[in-house]
mmCIF file of C-alpha atoms in Angstrom:
data_model
loop_
_atom_site.group_PDB
_atom_site.id
_atom_site.type_symbol
_atom_site.label_atom_id
_atom_site.label_comp_id
_atom_site.label_asym_id
_atom_site.label_seq_id
_atom_site.Cartn_x
_atom_site.Cartn_y
_atom_site.Cartn_z
ATOM 1 C CA MET A 1 47.662 60.913 10.409
ATOM 2 C CA ALA A 2 47.775 60.503 14.168
ATOM 3 C CA ASN A 3 49.772 57.290 14.169
ATOM 4 C CA ASP A 4 51.266 54.774 11.793
ATOM 5 C CA THR A 5 48.274 52.474 11.657
ATOM 6 C CA SER A 6 46.726 52.694 8.218
ATOM 7 C CA ASP A 7 42.998 53.044 7.808
ATOM 8 C CA PHE A 8 42.775 49.597 6.240
ATOM 9 C CA THR A 9 44.392 48.033 9.297
ATOM 10 C CA ARG A 10 41.950 49.951 11.458
ATOM 11 C CA SER A 11 38.956 48.808 9.393
ATOM 12 C CA MET A 12 40.114 45.222 9.854
ATOM 13 C CA GLY A 13 40.619 45.755 13.596
ATOM 14 C CA ILE A 14 37.188 47.312 14.010
ATOM 15 C CA ALA A 15 35.488 44.510 12.077
ATOM 16 C CA THR A 16 37.414 41.951 14.152
ATOM 17 C CA SER A 17 36.187 43.585 17.365
ATOM 18 C CA GLY A 18 32.631 43.350 15.989
ATOM 19 C CA MET A 19 33.085 39.661 15.228
ATOM 20 C CA ARG A 20 34.515 39.055 18.691
ATOM 21 C CA ALA A 21 31.555 40.821 20.323
ATOM 22 C CA GLN A 22 29.032 38.844 18.264
ATOM 23 C CA ALA A 23 30.836 35.585 19.079
ATOM 24 C CA GLY A 24 30.606 36.464 22.777
ATOM 25 C CA ARG A 25 26.912 37.150 22.308
ATOM 26 C CA MET A 26 26.554 33.710 20.691
ATOM 27 C CA ARG A 27 28.249 32.151 23.710
ATOM 28 C CA ILE A 28 25.712 33.745 26.055
ATOM 29 C CA ILE A 29 22.809 32.734 23.819
ATOM 30 C CA SER A 30 24.022 29.124 23.784
ATOM 31 C CA GLU A 31 24.343 29.255 27.573
ATOM 32 C CA ASN A 32 20.708 30.374 27.782
ATOM 33 C CA ILE A 33 19.480 27.691 25.376
ATOM 34 C CA ALA A 34 21.472 24.954 27.108
ATOM 35 C CA ASN A 35 19.976 25.966 30.460
ATOM 36 C CA ALA A 36 16.401 26.351 29.207
ATOM 37 C CA GLN A 37 15.298 23.477 31.466
ATOM 38 C CA SER A 38 17.639 23.991 34.447
ATOM 39 C CA THR A 39 15.477 24.120 37.557
ATOM 40 C CA ALA A 40 16.692 24.602 41.124
ATOM 41 C CA GLN A 41 18.114 21.796 43.250
ATOM 42 C CA THR A 42 16.331 22.824 46.436
ATOM 43 C CA PRO A 43 12.563 23.009 46.965
ATOM 44 C CA GLY A 44 11.188 26.419 46.040
ATOM 45 C CA GLY A 45 14.591 27.678 44.848
ATOM 46 C CA ASP A 46 15.289 29.908 41.879
ATOM 47 C CA PRO A 47 16.092 28.221 38.560
ATOM 48 C CA TYR A 48 18.588 29.410 35.921
ATOM 49 C CA ARG A 49 18.166 33.107 35.196
ATOM 50 C CA ARG A 50 18.467 34.244 31.579
ATOM 51 C CA LYS A 51 21.563 36.317 30.771
ATOM 52 C CA VAL A 52 21.461 39.356 28.515
ATOM 53 C CA PRO A 53 24.607 40.526 26.679
ATOM 54 C CA THR A 54 25.260 44.253 26.323
ATOM 55 C CA PHE A 55 27.430 46.053 23.828
ATOM 56 C CA THR A 56 29.570 49.096 24.448
ATOM 57 C CA SER A 57 31.386 51.329 22.016
ATOM 58 C CA GLU A 58 34.936 51.768 23.242
ATOM 59 C CA LEU A 59 37.964 53.686 22.049
ATOM 60 C CA ASP A 60 40.827 51.378 21.122
ATOM 61 C CA ARG A 61 43.966 53.389 21.798
ATOM 62 C CA THR A 62 46.349 51.213 19.809
ATOM 63 C CA LEU A 63 44.072 51.373 16.775
ATOM 64 C CA ASP A 64 42.839 54.944 17.435
ATOM 65 C CA ALA A 65 39.362 53.866 16.428
ATOM 66 C CA ARG A 66 35.971 53.248 17.972
ATOM 67 C CA THR A 67 35.660 49.505 18.373
ATOM 68 C CA VAL A 68 32.852 47.533 19.944
ATOM 69 C CA GLY A 69 33.113 45.303 22.969
ATOM 70 C CA LEU A 70 30.924 43.034 25.017
ATOM 71 C CA GLY A 71 29.857 44.977 28.091
ATOM 72 C CA ARG A 72 28.657 43.605 31.397
ATOM 73 C CA VAL A 73 26.476 40.510 31.097
ATOM 74 C CA ARG A 74 23.296 41.415 32.930
ATOM 75 C CA PRO A 75 20.724 39.001 34.365
ATOM 76 C CA ASP A 76 17.209 39.199 32.964
ATOM 77 C CA MET A 77 15.119 40.182 35.987
ATOM 78 C CA SER A 78 11.744 39.171 34.561
ATOM 79 C CA ILE A 79 9.643 36.809 36.693
ATOM 80 C CA PHE A 80 10.014 33.032 36.432
ATOM 81 C CA PRO A 81 7.086 31.131 34.962
ATOM 82 C CA THR A 82 5.837 28.285 37.145
ATOM 83 C CA ARG A 83 4.706 24.793 36.322
ATOM 84 C CA TYR A 84 2.636 22.497 38.532
ATOM 85 C CA GLU A 85 4.776 19.412 39.107
ATOM 86 C CA PRO A 86 4.540 18.089 42.686
ATOM 87 C CA GLY A 87 6.938 15.181 42.095
ATOM 88 C CA ASN A 88 9.831 17.476 41.145
ATOM 89 C CA PRO A 89 12.574 17.884 43.798
ATOM 90 C CA ALA A 90 12.480 21.667 43.149
ATOM 91 C CA ALA A 91 8.735 21.951 43.807
ATOM 92 C CA ASP A 92 7.610 24.266 46.604
ATOM 93 C CA ALA A 93 4.988 23.426 49.232
ATOM 94 C CA ALA A 94 2.126 24.057 46.761
ATOM 95 C CA GLY A 95 3.715 21.751 44.186
ATOM 96 C CA ASN A 96 4.794 24.513 41.785
ATOM 97 C CA VAL A 97 8.194 24.482 40.118
ATOM 98 C CA LYS A 98 9.849 27.690 38.925
ATOM 99 C CA VAL A 99 11.221 27.231 35.417
ATOM 100 C CA PRO A 100 13.907 29.419 33.803
ATOM 101 C CA ASN A 101 12.758 32.659 32.119
ATOM 102 C CA VAL A 102 14.358 31.525 28.876
ATOM 103 C CA ASN A 103 12.183 31.614 25.769
ATOM 104 C CA SER A 104 13.749 29.405 23.119
ATOM 105 C CA LEU A 105 12.038 31.345 20.330
ATOM 106 C CA VAL A 106 13.575 34.624 21.513
ATOM 107 C CA GLU A 107 16.986 32.975 21.843
ATOM 108 C CA MET A 108 16.800 31.535 18.335
ATOM 109 C CA THR A 109 15.910 34.898 16.775
ATOM 110 C CA ASP A 110 18.712 36.523 18.773
ATOM 111 C CA MET A 111 21.063 33.864 17.482
ATOM 112 C CA LYS A 112 20.083 34.559 13.882
ATOM 113 C CA GLU A 113 20.653 38.248 14.434
ATOM 114 C CA ALA A 114 24.097 37.612 15.949
ATOM 115 C CA GLN A 115 24.914 35.392 12.965
ATOM 116 C CA ARG A 116 23.906 38.103 10.503
ATOM 117 C CA SER A 117 25.920 40.775 12.308
ATOM 118 C CA TYR A 118 28.907 38.431 12.342
ATOM 119 C CA GLU A 119 28.567 37.917 8.586
ATOM 120 C CA ALA A 120 28.300 41.675 8.016
ATOM 121 C CA ASN A 121 31.601 42.179 9.850
ATOM 122 C CA LEU A 122 33.140 39.323 7.862
ATOM 123 C CA ASN A 123 31.993 41.074 4.687
ATOM 124 C CA ILE A 124 33.797 44.234 5.789
ATOM 125 C CA ILE A 125 36.993 42.237 6.187
ATOM 126 C CA SER A 126 36.717 40.679 2.715
ATOM 127 C CA ALA A 127 35.899 44.065 1.153
ATOM 128 C CA THR A 128 38.880 45.653 2.897
ATOM 129 C CA ARG A 129 41.123 42.801 1.790
ATOM 130 C CA ARG A 130 40.044 43.298 -1.814
ATOM 131 C CA MET A 131 40.806 47.005 -1.503
ATOM 132 C CA ILE A 132 44.291 46.249 -0.138
ATOM 133 C CA GLN A 133 44.804 43.853 -3.032
ATOM 134 C CA ARG A 134 43.839 46.602 -5.483
ATOM 135 C CA THR A 135 46.380 48.923 -3.870
ATOM 136 C CA LEU A 136 49.095 46.304 -4.217
ATOM 137 C CA ASP A 137 48.103 45.802 -7.863
ATOM 138 C CA ILE A 138 49.249 49.367 -8.574
ATOM 139 C CA LEU A 139 52.782 48.090 -8.049
ATOM 140 C CA LYS A 140 52.320 45.731 -10.977
ATOM 141 C CA ALA A 141 51.296 48.522 -13.336
ATOM 142 C CA MET G 1 57.832 67.994 -9.191
ATOM 143 C CA ALA G 2 57.413 64.469 -7.988
ATOM 144 C CA ILE G 3 55.420 62.103 -10.161
ATOM 145 C CA SER G 4 52.771 61.781 -7.476
ATOM 146 C CA ASP G 5 52.205 65.556 -7.551
ATOM 147 C CA MET G 6 50.792 65.498 -11.051
ATOM 148 C CA PRO G 7 47.215 66.798 -10.839
ATOM 149 C CA MET G 8 45.633 63.599 -12.149
ATOM 150 C CA LEU G 9 47.576 61.348 -9.808
ATOM 151 C CA SER G 10 47.177 63.593 -6.792
ATOM 152 C CA ALA G 11 43.400 63.780 -7.323
ATOM 153 C CA LEU G 12 43.215 59.998 -7.603
ATOM 154 C CA ARG G 13 45.389 59.655 -4.534
ATOM 155 C CA THR G 14 43.077 61.912 -2.534
ATOM 156 C CA LYS G 15 40.101 59.895 -3.750
ATOM 157 C CA MET G 16 41.739 56.637 -2.719
ATOM 158 C CA GLN G 17 42.574 58.094 0.687
ATOM 159 C CA TRP G 18 38.960 59.121 1.021
ATOM 160 C CA HIS G 19 37.769 55.589 0.208
ATOM 161 C CA GLN G 20 40.251 54.165 2.671
ATOM 162 C CA GLU G 21 39.038 56.409 5.464
ATOM 163 C CA ARG G 22 35.413 55.817 4.536
ATOM 164 C CA GLN G 23 35.979 52.082 4.803
ATOM 165 C CA ARG G 24 37.104 52.649 8.395
ATOM 166 C CA VAL G 25 34.030 54.757 9.193
ATOM 167 C CA LEU G 26 31.733 52.128 7.649
ATOM 168 C CA ALA G 27 33.501 49.357 9.569
ATOM 169 C CA GLU G 28 32.815 51.314 12.759
ATOM 170 C CA ASN G 29 29.149 51.585 11.857
ATOM 171 C CA VAL G 30 28.794 47.862 11.136
ATOM 172 C CA ALA G 31 30.737 46.772 14.231
ATOM 173 C CA ASN G 32 28.520 48.998 16.385
ATOM 174 C CA SER G 33 25.267 47.874 14.767
ATOM 175 C CA ASP G 34 24.031 46.571 18.137
ATOM 176 C CA THR G 35 25.489 49.212 20.435
ATOM 177 C CA PRO G 36 22.785 51.264 22.150
ATOM 178 C CA LYS G 37 22.688 54.990 21.340
ATOM 179 C CA PHE G 38 25.182 54.609 18.508
ATOM 180 C CA ARG G 39 24.648 56.926 15.546
ATOM 181 C CA PRO G 40 26.214 55.986 12.207
ATOM 182 C CA ARG G 41 28.581 58.380 10.474
ATOM 183 C CA ASP G 42 29.779 58.893 6.951
ATOM 184 C CA LEU G 43 32.215 61.115 5.108
ATOM 185 C CA VAL G 44 31.451 63.966 2.747
ATOM 186 C CA GLU G 45 32.644 63.119 -0.750
ATOM 187 C CA PRO G 46 35.609 65.214 -1.908
ATOM 188 C CA LYS G 47 35.105 67.461 -4.901
ATOM 189 C CA PHE G 48 37.815 68.423 -7.312
ATOM 190 C CA ASP G 49 38.321 71.481 -9.481
ATOM 191 C CA LYS G 50 39.344 71.409 -13.140
ATOM 192 C CA VAL G 51 43.002 70.717 -12.517
ATOM 193 C CA GLY G 52 42.383 67.997 -9.961
ATOM 194 C CA GLY G 53 42.987 70.055 -6.846
ATOM 195 C CA PRO G 54 40.527 70.072 -3.984
ATOM 196 C CA ALA G 55 37.658 72.423 -4.840
ATOM 197 C CA ALA G 56 36.705 75.114 -2.357
ATOM 198 C CA GLY G 57 33.947 73.929 -0.064
ATOM 199 C CA GLY G 58 34.300 70.425 -1.400
ATOM 200 C CA GLY G 59 34.092 68.806 1.990
ATOM 201 C CA MET G 60 37.841 68.397 2.447
ATOM 202 C CA GLY G 61 37.734 70.031 5.869
ATOM 203 C CA GLN G 62 41.041 71.716 5.192
ATOM 204 C CA LEU G 63 42.099 74.911 3.478
ATOM 205 C CA PRO G 64 43.748 74.276 0.135
ATOM 206 C CA MET G 65 47.392 75.278 0.026
ATOM 207 C CA MET G 66 47.777 78.607 -1.744
ATOM 208 C CA ARG G 67 50.531 79.033 -4.261
ATOM 209 C CA ALA G 68 52.236 82.420 -4.345
ATOM 210 C CA GLN G 69 53.992 81.403 -7.527
ATOM 211 C CA GLY G 70 54.188 78.237 -9.490
ATOM 212 C CA VAL G 71 57.331 77.267 -7.625
ATOM 213 C CA ASN G 72 55.727 76.383 -4.303
ATOM 214 C CA ILE G 73 54.986 72.728 -4.075
ATOM 215 C CA SER G 74 52.783 70.891 -1.662
ATOM 216 C CA PRO G 75 54.329 68.052 0.326
ATOM 217 C CA ALA G 76 53.934 64.725 -1.420
ATOM 218 C CA GLY G 77 51.743 62.213 0.352
ATOM 219 C CA ALA G 78 50.207 64.781 2.668
ATOM 220 C CA SER G 79 47.164 63.289 4.287
ATOM 221 C CA ALA G 80 43.961 65.269 3.992
ATOM 222 C CA THR G 81 41.366 65.158 6.699
ATOM 223 C CA PHE G 82 37.886 64.637 5.382
ATOM 224 C CA ALA G 83 34.708 66.250 6.621
ATOM 225 C CA GLN G 84 32.334 64.092 8.620
ATOM 226 C CA ASN G 85 28.695 63.773 7.748
ATOM 227 C CA ASN G 86 26.718 62.952 10.875
ATOM 228 C CA ARG G 87 23.301 63.223 9.306
ATOM 229 C CA VAL G 88 23.049 59.674 8.050
ATOM 230 C CA GLY G 89 20.642 56.934 9.064
ATOM 231 C CA TYR G 90 16.935 57.337 8.672
ATOM 232 C CA GLU G 91 15.479 55.071 11.311
ATOM 233 C CA THR G 92 16.367 54.848 14.957
ATOM 234 C CA ARG G 93 15.554 51.703 16.856
ATOM 235 C CA PRO G 94 14.142 51.898 20.408
ATOM 236 C CA ALA G 95 17.627 51.353 21.871
ATOM 237 C CA GLY G 96 18.762 54.571 20.170
ATOM 238 C CA ASN G 97 20.816 52.769 17.519
ATOM 239 C CA ALA G 98 20.376 54.163 14.003
ATOM 240 C CA VAL G 99 22.599 51.761 12.036
ATOM 241 C CA ASN G 100 20.874 50.126 9.094
ATOM 242 C CA LEU G 101 22.916 47.039 8.198
ATOM 243 C CA GLU G 102 21.628 46.792 4.601
ATOM 244 C CA ASP G 103 22.395 50.437 3.981
ATOM 245 C CA GLU G 104 25.900 50.016 5.379
ATOM 246 C CA MET G 105 26.618 46.918 3.281
ATOM 247 C CA LEU G 106 25.466 48.809 0.190
ATOM 248 C CA LYS G 107 27.848 51.626 1.043
ATOM 249 C CA VAL G 108 30.698 49.178 1.662
ATOM 250 C CA SER G 109 30.312 47.522 -1.739
ATOM 251 C CA ALA G 110 29.952 50.900 -3.485
ATOM 252 C CA ASN G 111 33.050 52.107 -1.646
ATOM 253 C CA GLN G 112 34.998 49.028 -2.677
ATOM 254 C CA MET G 113 33.998 49.343 -6.342
ATOM 255 C CA ASP G 114 34.802 53.052 -6.484
ATOM 256 C CA PHE G 115 38.159 52.322 -4.887
ATOM 257 C CA ALA G 116 38.815 49.648 -7.524
ATOM 258 C CA ALA G 117 37.929 52.149 -10.255
ATOM 259 C CA ALA G 118 40.227 54.810 -8.795
ATOM 260 C CA SER G 119 43.121 52.388 -8.367
ATOM 261 C CA SER G 120 42.663 51.098 -11.939
ATOM 262 C CA LEU G 121 42.738 54.672 -13.210
ATOM 263 C CA TYR G 122 45.860 55.259 -11.151
ATOM 264 C CA SER G 123 47.687 52.283 -12.638
ATOM 265 C CA ARG G 124 46.493 53.249 -16.142
ATOM 266 C CA SER G 125 47.859 56.761 -15.624
ATOM 267 C CA LEU G 126 51.161 55.278 -14.526
ATOM 268 C CA GLY G 127 51.133 53.096 -17.646
ATOM 269 C CA LEU G 128 50.489 56.175 -19.751
ATOM 270 C CA LEU G 129 53.500 57.872 -18.161
ATOM 271 C CA LYS G 130 55.608 54.825 -18.928
ATOM 272 C CA THR G 131 54.506 54.931 -22.547
ATOM 273 C CA ALA G 132 55.358 58.628 -22.664
ATOM 274 C CA ILE G 133 58.904 57.987 -21.478
ATOM 275 C CA GLY G 134 59.262 55.282 -24.090
ATOM 276 C CA LYS G 135 59.076 52.098 -22.080
ATOM 277 C CA ARG G 136 57.037 49.280 -23.484
#
């Protein structure tokens, strides 16, 4: 073996990195949902722009394994929908207000997916723990 | 001959090592289930010959140690490297990711159960040895 880290430790480390990445994704999703109504402060200005998390596969040198990490958080460059609301302080000359390009439905489905991936990684940890327990049980034989 | 070099125990040890390494590969697949362009991997199952040694072409990825006479022994606890199987995954999502979470979870539970079976067999074999040397 290349180093002293056992495969079980690596499995745990990899699953932990997956959980960390999914938790970061959840943070960005909650940011998007919280800002679903955040319009600009100035007339005609841009409102909150939706953020999109990215994942990258990276080589963890201490673990000697391919872990996953949250990559750069990119802005969603799709156009802002507008709403006619002349009384709003953010309304432009024609009375239209740009609203954030956040779709709550999309965010909720993304959140469910992040939750499921998180649980899958958690399952890996419990399975690995049971396997370690079985190995230790050999000592009792 | 060390106790762990007995054919039965060494075969079980190799199998347990294989399950351990497979668990790592499966953990990689699950952790990267959202990474673009990630292709899942798996290991080729080891095959054993009649006496519990690694069979030729059994996916061990390593040449079996040849014995000139019966006196040469293989190092105890030598780690075998296992062959990778890259042709897994049957659907690729538009982002280029081919990890199927259900499939991976199925493999993880199968891996865990097979490991439990191998480790039980290992402790039973040790118990058998204890009985043979007269300990109750």
